[in-house]
Amino acid sequence: MTGAERHFDNGTDDRLADGLERLWTPHRMTYISGEDRPEGGYDKPAGCPFCLAPGLPPEISLVVARGAHVFAVLNLYPYNPGHLLVCPYRHVADYTELDGPETAELATFTKDAMRVVRHVSNAHGFNLGMNQGGVAGAGIAAHLHQHVVPRWGGDANFMPVIGRTKVLPQLLADTRDLLAKAWPAA
């Protein structure tokens, strides 16, 4: 391929004029474009994936563990392998709307998630957080969810920093199975 051909490449070649390899992740376009959003949005439980997930089989929903008030589910678009979300079953948007038992179980599930991910993948650290409202970065602002993102030394290497690509070494269904087996019994 000549330099001109590389410069005007249409994405079918893995190496472009800049000499960098490309790792194509077209599956993320569904998330970026919003194609998978329900017609009425996420504001109502009928269109909310966090309301629907507990009623689906685990291999489809990616639910890892269930409690009385909350459940843990793998993030469909993870920042890192093992990225979990802890969600109340109740469709509430704001942390202040949780009642006492929901708050307590959300905290317990967050701790359990950290222990389980450490056990199965030797995570070096975690980012924990809730984005409250769309303006704060919540992709699904209508249903509260706590992120539990495992971190390892060097996980912010050149791929995400320069290449703007996250490499995930395991299929989500396999990660779900691994975490579910290690989750403490209720």
Coordinates of N, CA and C in Angstrom, one line a residue:
M1 N 0.9 -1.2 0.0 CA 0.0 0.0 0.0 C 0.9 1.2 0.0
T2 N 0.6 2.2 -0.9 CA 1.4 3.4 -0.9 C 1.0 4.3 0.2
G3 N 1.8 5.3 0.4 CA 1.6 6.3 1.5 C 0.2 7.0 1.3
A4 N -0.1 7.3 0.0 CA -1.4 8.0 -0.3 C -2.5 7.1 0.0
E5 N -2.4 5.8 -0.4 CA -3.4 4.8 -0.1 C -3.7 4.7 1.4
R6 N -2.6 4.6 2.2 CA -2.7 4.5 3.6 C -3.4 5.7 4.2
H7 N -3.0 6.9 3.7 CA -3.6 8.2 4.2 C -5.1 8.2 4.0
F8 N -5.6 7.6 2.9 CA -7.1 7.7 2.6 C -7.7 6.3 2.9
D9 N -7.1 5.5 3.7 CA -7.7 4.2 4.0 C -9.0 4.3 4.6
N10 N -9.9 3.4 4.3 CA -11.3 3.4 4.8 C -11.6 2.6 6.1
G11 N -10.5 2.2 6.7 CA -10.7 1.5 8.0 C -10.6 0.0 7.8
T12 N -10.4 -0.5 6.6 CA -10.3 -1.9 6.4 C -8.9 -2.4 6.6
D13 N -7.9 -1.6 6.7 CA -6.5 -2.0 7.0 C -6.3 -1.7 8.5
D14 N -5.6 -2.5 9.1 CA -5.3 -2.4 10.6 C -4.2 -1.4 10.8
R15 N -3.5 -0.9 9.8 CA -2.4 0.0 10.0 C -2.6 1.2 9.1
L16 N -2.7 2.4 9.6 CA -2.9 3.5 8.8 C -1.6 4.3 8.6
A17 N -1.7 5.5 8.0 CA -0.6 6.3 7.7 C 0.3 6.7 8.9
D18 N -0.3 6.7 10.1 CA 0.4 7.1 11.3 C 1.2 5.9 11.8
G19 N 1.1 4.7 11.2 CA 1.8 3.5 11.6 C 1.3 2.8 12.8
L20 N 0.1 3.3 13.4 CA -0.4 2.7 14.6 C -1.4 1.5 14.2
E21 N -1.4 0.5 15.0 CA -2.3 -0.6 14.9 C -3.7 -0.1 15.3
R22 N -4.7 -0.7 14.8 CA -6.1 -0.4 15.2 C -6.7 -1.6 15.8
L23 N -7.4 -1.5 16.9 CA -8.2 -2.5 17.4 C -9.6 -2.0 17.3
W24 N -10.4 -2.6 16.4 CA -11.7 -2.1 16.1 C -12.7 -2.7 17.1
T25 N -13.5 -1.8 17.7 CA -14.6 -2.3 18.6 C -15.9 -1.8 18.2
P26 N -16.4 -2.3 17.1 CA -17.7 -1.8 16.5 C -18.9 -2.1 17.4
H27 N -18.8 -3.0 18.3 CA -19.9 -3.3 19.2 C -20.2 -2.2 20.1
R28 N -19.3 -1.2 20.3 CA -19.5 -0.1 21.2 C -20.4 1.0 20.5
M29 N -20.6 0.9 19.2 CA -21.4 1.9 18.5 C -22.8 1.9 19.0
T30 N -23.3 0.7 19.4 CA -24.7 0.6 19.9 C -24.8 1.5 21.1
Y31 N -23.9 1.5 22.0 CA -23.9 2.4 23.2 C -23.7 3.9 22.8
I32 N -22.7 4.1 22.0 CA -22.4 5.5 21.6 C -23.5 6.2 20.8
S33 N -24.1 5.4 19.9 CA -25.2 6.0 19.1 C -26.6 6.0 19.8
G34 N -26.7 5.2 20.9 CA -27.9 5.1 21.6 C -29.0 4.2 21.0
E35 N -28.5 3.4 20.0 CA -29.4 2.5 19.3 C -30.2 1.6 20.2
D36 N -29.6 1.2 21.3 CA -30.2 0.2 22.2 C -31.1 0.9 23.2
R37 N -31.3 2.2 23.2 CA -32.2 2.8 24.1 C -33.6 2.6 23.8
P38 N -34.4 2.3 24.8 CA -35.8 2.1 24.5 C -36.5 3.3 24.0
E39 N -37.6 3.2 23.3 CA -38.3 4.3 22.7 C -38.6 5.4 23.7
G40 N -39.1 5.0 24.8 CA -39.5 6.0 25.8 C -38.4 6.4 26.8
G41 N -37.2 5.9 26.5 CA -36.0 6.3 27.4 C -36.0 5.4 28.6
Y42 N -35.1 5.8 29.5 CA -34.9 5.0 30.7 C -35.6 5.5 31.9
D43 N -36.4 6.5 31.8 CA -37.1 7.1 33.0 C -38.1 6.2 33.6
K44 N -38.7 5.4 32.8 CA -39.8 4.5 33.4 C -39.3 3.1 33.6
P45 N -39.7 2.4 34.6 CA -39.2 1.0 34.8 C -39.3 0.1 33.6
A46 N -40.4 0.3 32.8 CA -40.6 -0.6 31.6 C -39.4 -0.5 30.6
G47 N -38.7 0.6 30.6 CA -37.6 0.8 29.6 C -36.3 0.8 30.3
C48 N -36.2 0.6 31.6 CA -35.0 0.6 32.4 C -34.3 -0.7 32.4
P49 N -33.0 -0.8 31.9 CA -32.3 -2.1 31.9 C -32.1 -2.6 33.3
F50 N -32.0 -1.7 34.3 CA -31.7 -2.1 35.7 C -33.0 -2.7 36.3
C51 N -34.1 -2.3 35.9 CA -35.4 -2.8 36.3 C -35.7 -4.2 35.6
L52 N -35.3 -4.3 34.4 CA -35.5 -5.5 33.6 C -34.5 -6.6 33.9
A53 N -33.3 -6.3 34.2 CA -32.2 -7.3 34.4 C -32.6 -8.4 35.4
P54 N -33.1 -8.1 36.6 CA -33.4 -9.2 37.6 C -34.4 -10.2 37.1
G55 N -35.2 -9.9 36.1 CA -36.2 -10.8 35.6 C -35.7 -11.7 34.4
L56 N -34.5 -11.4 34.0 CA -33.9 -12.1 32.8 C -32.9 -13.2 33.3
P57 N -32.7 -14.2 32.5 CA -31.7 -15.2 32.9 C -30.3 -14.6 33.1
P58 N -29.5 -15.1 34.0 CA -28.2 -14.5 34.3 C -27.3 -14.4 33.1
E59 N -27.3 -15.4 32.2 CA -26.5 -15.3 31.0 C -26.8 -14.2 30.0
I60 N -28.0 -13.7 30.1 CA -28.5 -12.5 29.3 C -28.3 -11.2 30.1
S61 N -28.7 -11.2 31.4 CA -28.7 -10.0 32.2 C -27.4 -9.7 32.7
L62 N -26.5 -10.7 32.9 CA -25.2 -10.6 33.5 C -25.3 -10.3 35.0
V63 N -26.4 -10.6 35.6 CA -26.5 -10.4 37.1 C -25.6 -11.4 37.7
V64 N -24.8 -11.0 38.7 CA -23.8 -11.8 39.4 C -24.4 -12.3 40.7
A65 N -25.1 -11.4 41.4 CA -25.6 -11.8 42.8 C -26.9 -11.0 43.0
R66 N -27.7 -11.6 43.9 CA -29.0 -10.9 44.2 C -29.1 -10.9 45.8
G67 N -29.6 -9.8 46.3 CA -29.9 -9.6 47.7 C -31.4 -9.4 47.8
A68 N -31.8 -9.0 49.0 CA -33.2 -8.7 49.3 C -33.6 -7.3 48.7
H69 N -32.7 -6.4 48.6 CA -33.0 -5.0 48.2 C -32.2 -4.5 47.0
V70 N -31.0 -5.2 46.8 CA -30.1 -4.8 45.7 C -29.6 -6.0 45.0
F71 N -29.0 -5.8 43.8 CA -28.3 -6.8 43.1 C -27.0 -6.3 42.4
A72 N -26.1 -7.2 42.1 CA -24.9 -6.8 41.4 C -24.9 -7.3 40.0
V73 N -24.6 -6.5 39.0 CA -24.6 -6.9 37.6 C -23.4 -6.3 36.9
L74 N -22.8 -7.1 36.0 CA -21.7 -6.6 35.2 C -22.1 -5.4 34.3
N75 N -21.3 -4.5 34.2 CA -21.5 -3.3 33.3 C -21.3 -3.9 31.9
L76 N -22.3 -3.6 31.0 CA -22.3 -4.1 29.7 C -21.2 -3.4 28.9
Y77 N -20.8 -2.2 29.3 CA -19.8 -1.4 28.6 C -18.7 -1.0 29.7
P78 N -17.9 -2.1 30.1 CA -17.0 -1.9 31.3 C -15.8 -1.0 31.0
Y79 N -15.4 -0.3 32.0 CA -14.2 0.5 32.0 C -13.0 -0.4 32.1
N80 N -13.2 -1.5 32.9 CA -12.1 -2.5 33.1 C -12.8 -3.8 33.3
P81 N -12.1 -4.9 33.1 CA -12.7 -6.3 33.4 C -13.2 -6.4 34.8
G82 N -14.4 -6.9 35.0 CA -14.9 -7.1 36.3 C -15.7 -5.9 36.8
H83 N -15.9 -4.9 36.0 CA -16.6 -3.6 36.3 C -18.1 -4.0 36.7
L84 N -18.4 -3.9 37.9 CA -19.7 -4.2 38.4 C -20.6 -3.0 38.8
L85 N -21.9 -3.1 38.7 CA -22.8 -2.1 39.2 C -23.7 -2.7 40.3
V86 N -23.8 -2.0 41.4 CA -24.7 -2.4 42.4 C -25.9 -1.6 42.4
C87 N -27.1 -2.2 42.1 CA -28.3 -1.5 41.9 C -29.4 -1.9 42.9
P88 N -30.2 -0.9 43.3 CA -31.4 -1.3 44.1 C -32.4 -1.9 43.1
Y89 N -33.3 -2.7 43.6 CA -34.4 -3.2 42.7 C -35.4 -2.1 42.4
R90 N -35.6 -1.3 43.4 CA -36.5 -0.2 43.3 C -36.0 0.9 42.3
H91 N -36.8 1.4 41.5 CA -36.5 2.4 40.5 C -36.4 3.8 41.1
V92 N -35.2 4.1 41.7 CA -35.0 5.4 42.3 C -33.8 6.1 41.6
A93 N -33.8 7.4 41.5 CA -32.7 8.1 40.8 C -31.7 8.6 41.7
D94 N -32.0 8.9 42.9 CA -31.1 9.7 43.8 C -30.8 8.9 45.1
Y95 N -29.5 8.9 45.5 CA -29.1 8.2 46.7 C -29.9 8.5 47.9
T96 N -30.4 9.8 48.0 CA -31.2 10.2 49.2 C -32.5 9.5 49.2
E97 N -33.0 8.9 48.1 CA -34.3 8.2 48.0 C -34.2 6.8 48.6
L98 N -33.0 6.3 48.8 CA -32.9 4.9 49.3 C -33.4 4.9 50.8
D99 N -34.0 3.8 51.2 CA -34.4 3.7 52.6 C -33.2 3.0 53.3
G100 N -33.3 2.8 54.6 CA -32.2 2.3 55.4 C -31.8 0.9 55.0
P101 N -32.7 -0.1 54.8 CA -32.2 -1.4 54.4 C -31.6 -1.4 53.0
E102 N -32.1 -0.6 52.1 CA -31.5 -0.5 50.8 C -30.1 0.1 50.9
T103 N -29.9 1.1 51.7 CA -28.6 1.8 51.8 C -27.6 0.8 52.4
A104 N -28.0 0.1 53.5 CA -27.1 -0.9 54.1 C -26.7 -2.0 53.2
E105 N -27.7 -2.6 52.4 CA -27.4 -3.7 51.5 C -26.5 -3.2 50.4
L106 N -26.7 -2.0 49.9 CA -25.9 -1.4 48.8 C -24.4 -1.4 49.3
A107 N -24.2 -0.9 50.5 CA -22.9 -0.9 51.1 C -22.3 -2.3 51.2
T108 N -23.1 -3.2 51.7 CA -22.6 -4.6 51.9 C -22.2 -5.2 50.5
F109 N -23.1 -5.0 49.5 CA -22.8 -5.6 48.2 C -21.6 -4.9 47.6
T110 N -21.3 -3.6 47.8 CA -20.2 -3.0 47.3 C -18.9 -3.6 47.9
K111 N -18.9 -3.8 49.2 CA -17.8 -4.5 49.9 C -17.6 -5.9 49.4
D112 N -18.7 -6.7 49.2 CA -18.6 -8.0 48.7 C -18.0 -8.0 47.3
A113 N -18.5 -7.1 46.5 CA -18.0 -6.9 45.1 C -16.5 -6.7 45.1
M114 N -16.0 -5.9 46.0 CA -14.5 -5.6 46.0 C -13.8 -6.9 46.5
R115 N -14.3 -7.6 47.5 CA -13.7 -8.8 47.9 C -13.6 -9.9 46.8
V116 N -14.8 -10.1 46.2 CA -14.9 -11.1 45.1 C -13.9 -10.8 44.0
V117 N -13.9 -9.6 43.5 CA -13.1 -9.2 42.4 C -11.6 -9.3 42.8
R118 N -11.3 -8.9 44.0 CA -9.9 -9.1 44.5 C -9.5 -10.6 44.5
H119 N -10.4 -11.4 44.9 CA -10.2 -12.8 45.0 C -9.9 -13.5 43.6
V120 N -10.8 -13.2 42.7 CA -10.7 -13.8 41.4 C -9.7 -13.2 40.4
S121 N -9.4 -11.9 40.6 CA -8.5 -11.3 39.6 C -7.4 -10.5 40.2
N122 N -7.2 -10.5 41.5 CA -6.1 -9.8 42.1 C -6.0 -8.4 41.8
A123 N -7.2 -7.7 41.9 CA -7.3 -6.3 41.6 C -6.4 -5.5 42.6
H124 N -5.7 -4.5 42.2 CA -4.8 -3.7 43.0 C -5.5 -2.6 43.8
G125 N -6.6 -2.2 43.2 CA -7.4 -1.1 43.8 C -8.8 -1.0 43.1
F126 N -9.5 0.0 43.5 CA -10.9 0.2 42.9 C -11.2 1.7 42.8
N127 N -12.1 2.0 41.9 CA -12.8 3.2 41.8 C -14.2 2.9 42.2
L128 N -14.8 3.6 43.1 CA -16.2 3.4 43.5 C -16.9 4.7 43.2
G129 N -18.1 4.7 42.7 CA -18.8 6.0 42.6 C -20.2 5.8 42.0
M130 N -20.9 6.9 42.2 CA -22.3 7.1 41.6 C -22.3 8.4 40.9
N131 N -22.8 8.4 39.7 CA -23.0 9.7 39.0 C -24.5 10.0 39.2
Q132 N -24.8 11.1 39.9 CA -26.1 11.5 40.2 C -26.6 12.5 39.2
G133 N -27.4 12.1 38.3 CA -28.0 13.0 37.2 C -27.2 12.9 36.0
G134 N -27.9 13.2 34.9 CA -27.2 13.2 33.6 C -26.1 14.2 33.5
V135 N -26.2 15.4 34.1 CA -25.2 16.4 34.1 C -23.9 15.9 34.8
A136 N -24.1 15.0 35.7 CA -22.9 14.4 36.4 C -22.3 13.2 35.7
G137 N -22.9 12.9 34.6 CA -22.3 11.8 33.8 C -23.0 10.5 33.8
A138 N -24.2 10.4 34.5 CA -24.9 9.2 34.6 C -25.5 8.8 33.2
G139 N -25.2 7.7 32.6 CA -25.8 7.3 31.4 C -27.2 6.9 31.5
I140 N -27.6 6.3 32.7 CA -28.9 5.9 33.0 C -29.2 6.6 34.4
A141 N -29.6 7.9 34.3 CA -29.8 8.7 35.5 C -31.0 8.3 36.3
A142 N -32.0 7.7 35.7 CA -33.3 7.5 36.4 C -33.2 6.3 37.4
H143 N -32.1 5.5 37.3 CA -32.0 4.3 38.2 C -30.6 4.4 38.8
L144 N -30.6 4.6 40.1 CA -29.3 4.7 40.9 C -28.5 3.4 40.6
H145 N -27.2 3.6 40.5 CA -26.3 2.4 40.4 C -24.9 2.9 40.9
Q146 N -24.3 2.0 41.7 CA -23.0 2.2 42.3 C -22.0 1.5 41.4
H147 N -21.0 2.2 40.9 CA -19.9 1.6 40.1 C -18.9 1.0 41.0
V148 N -18.4 -0.2 40.7 CA -17.3 -0.8 41.4 C -16.3 -1.2 40.3
V149 N -15.3 -0.4 40.1 CA -14.4 -0.6 38.9 C -13.0 -1.0 39.4
P150 N -12.6 -2.3 39.1 CA -11.3 -2.8 39.6 C -10.2 -2.1 38.8
R151 N -9.1 -1.9 39.5 CA -7.9 -1.2 38.9 C -6.7 -2.1 39.1
W152 N -5.8 -2.0 38.2 CA -4.5 -2.7 38.3 C -3.4 -1.7 37.9
G153 N -2.2 -1.8 38.4 CA -1.1 -1.0 38.0 C -0.9 -1.2 36.5
G154 N -0.8 -0.1 35.8 CA -0.6 -0.1 34.3 C -1.9 -0.3 33.5
D155 N -3.1 -0.3 34.2 CA -4.3 -0.5 33.3 C -4.6 0.8 32.5
A156 N -4.0 1.9 32.9 CA -4.2 3.1 32.1 C -2.9 3.3 31.2
N157 N -2.6 2.2 30.5 CA -1.4 2.3 29.6 C -1.8 3.0 28.3
F158 N -1.0 2.7 27.3 CA -1.1 3.5 26.0 C -2.4 3.2 25.3
M159 N -3.0 2.0 25.5 CA -4.2 1.7 24.8 C -5.4 2.7 25.1
P160 N -5.8 2.8 26.4 CA -6.9 3.8 26.6 C -6.4 5.2 26.6
V161 N -5.2 5.5 27.0 CA -4.7 6.9 27.0 C -4.5 7.5 25.6
I162 N -3.8 6.7 24.8 CA -3.4 7.2 23.5 C -4.3 6.6 22.4
G163 N -4.6 5.3 22.5 CA -5.3 4.6 21.5 C -6.8 4.7 21.7
R164 N -7.3 5.3 22.9 CA -8.7 5.4 23.2 C -9.4 4.1 23.0
T165 N -8.8 3.0 23.4 CA -9.3 1.7 23.3 C -9.1 0.9 24.6
K166 N -10.1 0.2 25.1 CA -9.9 -0.6 26.3 C -9.9 -2.1 25.8
V167 N -8.9 -2.8 26.3 CA -8.7 -4.2 25.9 C -9.3 -5.0 27.1
L168 N -10.3 -5.9 26.8 CA -10.9 -6.7 27.8 C -10.5 -8.2 27.5
P169 N -9.8 -8.8 28.4 CA -9.3 -10.2 28.1 C -10.2 -11.3 28.2
Q170 N -11.5 -11.0 28.6 CA -12.4 -12.1 28.9 C -13.8 -11.7 28.5
L171 N -14.6 -12.6 27.9 CA -16.0 -12.4 27.5 C -16.8 -12.1 28.8
L172 N -17.8 -11.2 28.7 CA -18.6 -10.8 29.8 C -19.3 -12.0 30.5
A173 N -19.8 -12.9 29.7 CA -20.5 -14.1 30.3 C -19.5 -14.9 31.1
D174 N -18.2 -15.1 30.7 CA -17.2 -15.8 31.4 C -16.9 -15.1 32.7
T175 N -16.8 -13.8 32.6 CA -16.5 -13.0 33.8 C -17.7 -13.1 34.8
R176 N -18.9 -13.0 34.3 CA -20.1 -13.2 35.2 C -20.1 -14.5 35.9
D177 N -19.8 -15.6 35.2 CA -19.7 -16.9 35.8 C -18.7 -17.0 36.9
L178 N -17.5 -16.5 36.6 CA -16.4 -16.5 37.6 C -16.8 -15.7 38.9
L179 N -17.3 -14.5 38.7 CA -17.7 -13.7 39.9 C -18.9 -14.3 40.6
A180 N -19.9 -14.9 39.9 CA -21.0 -15.4 40.6 C -20.6 -16.6 41.4
K181 N -19.7 -17.5 40.9 CA -19.2 -18.6 41.7 C -18.5 -18.2 43.0
A182 N -17.8 -17.1 42.9 CA -17.0 -16.6 44.1 C -17.8 -15.8 45.0
W183 N -19.1 -15.4 44.7 CA -19.9 -14.5 45.5 C -20.3 -15.2 46.8
P184 N -20.2 -14.5 47.9 CA -20.6 -15.2 49.2 C -22.1 -15.6 49.2
A185 N -22.4 -16.7 49.8 CA -23.8 -17.2 49.8 C -24.6 -16.3 50.8
A186 N -25.8 -16.0 50.4 CA -26.7 -15.1 51.2 C -27.0 -15.7 52.6

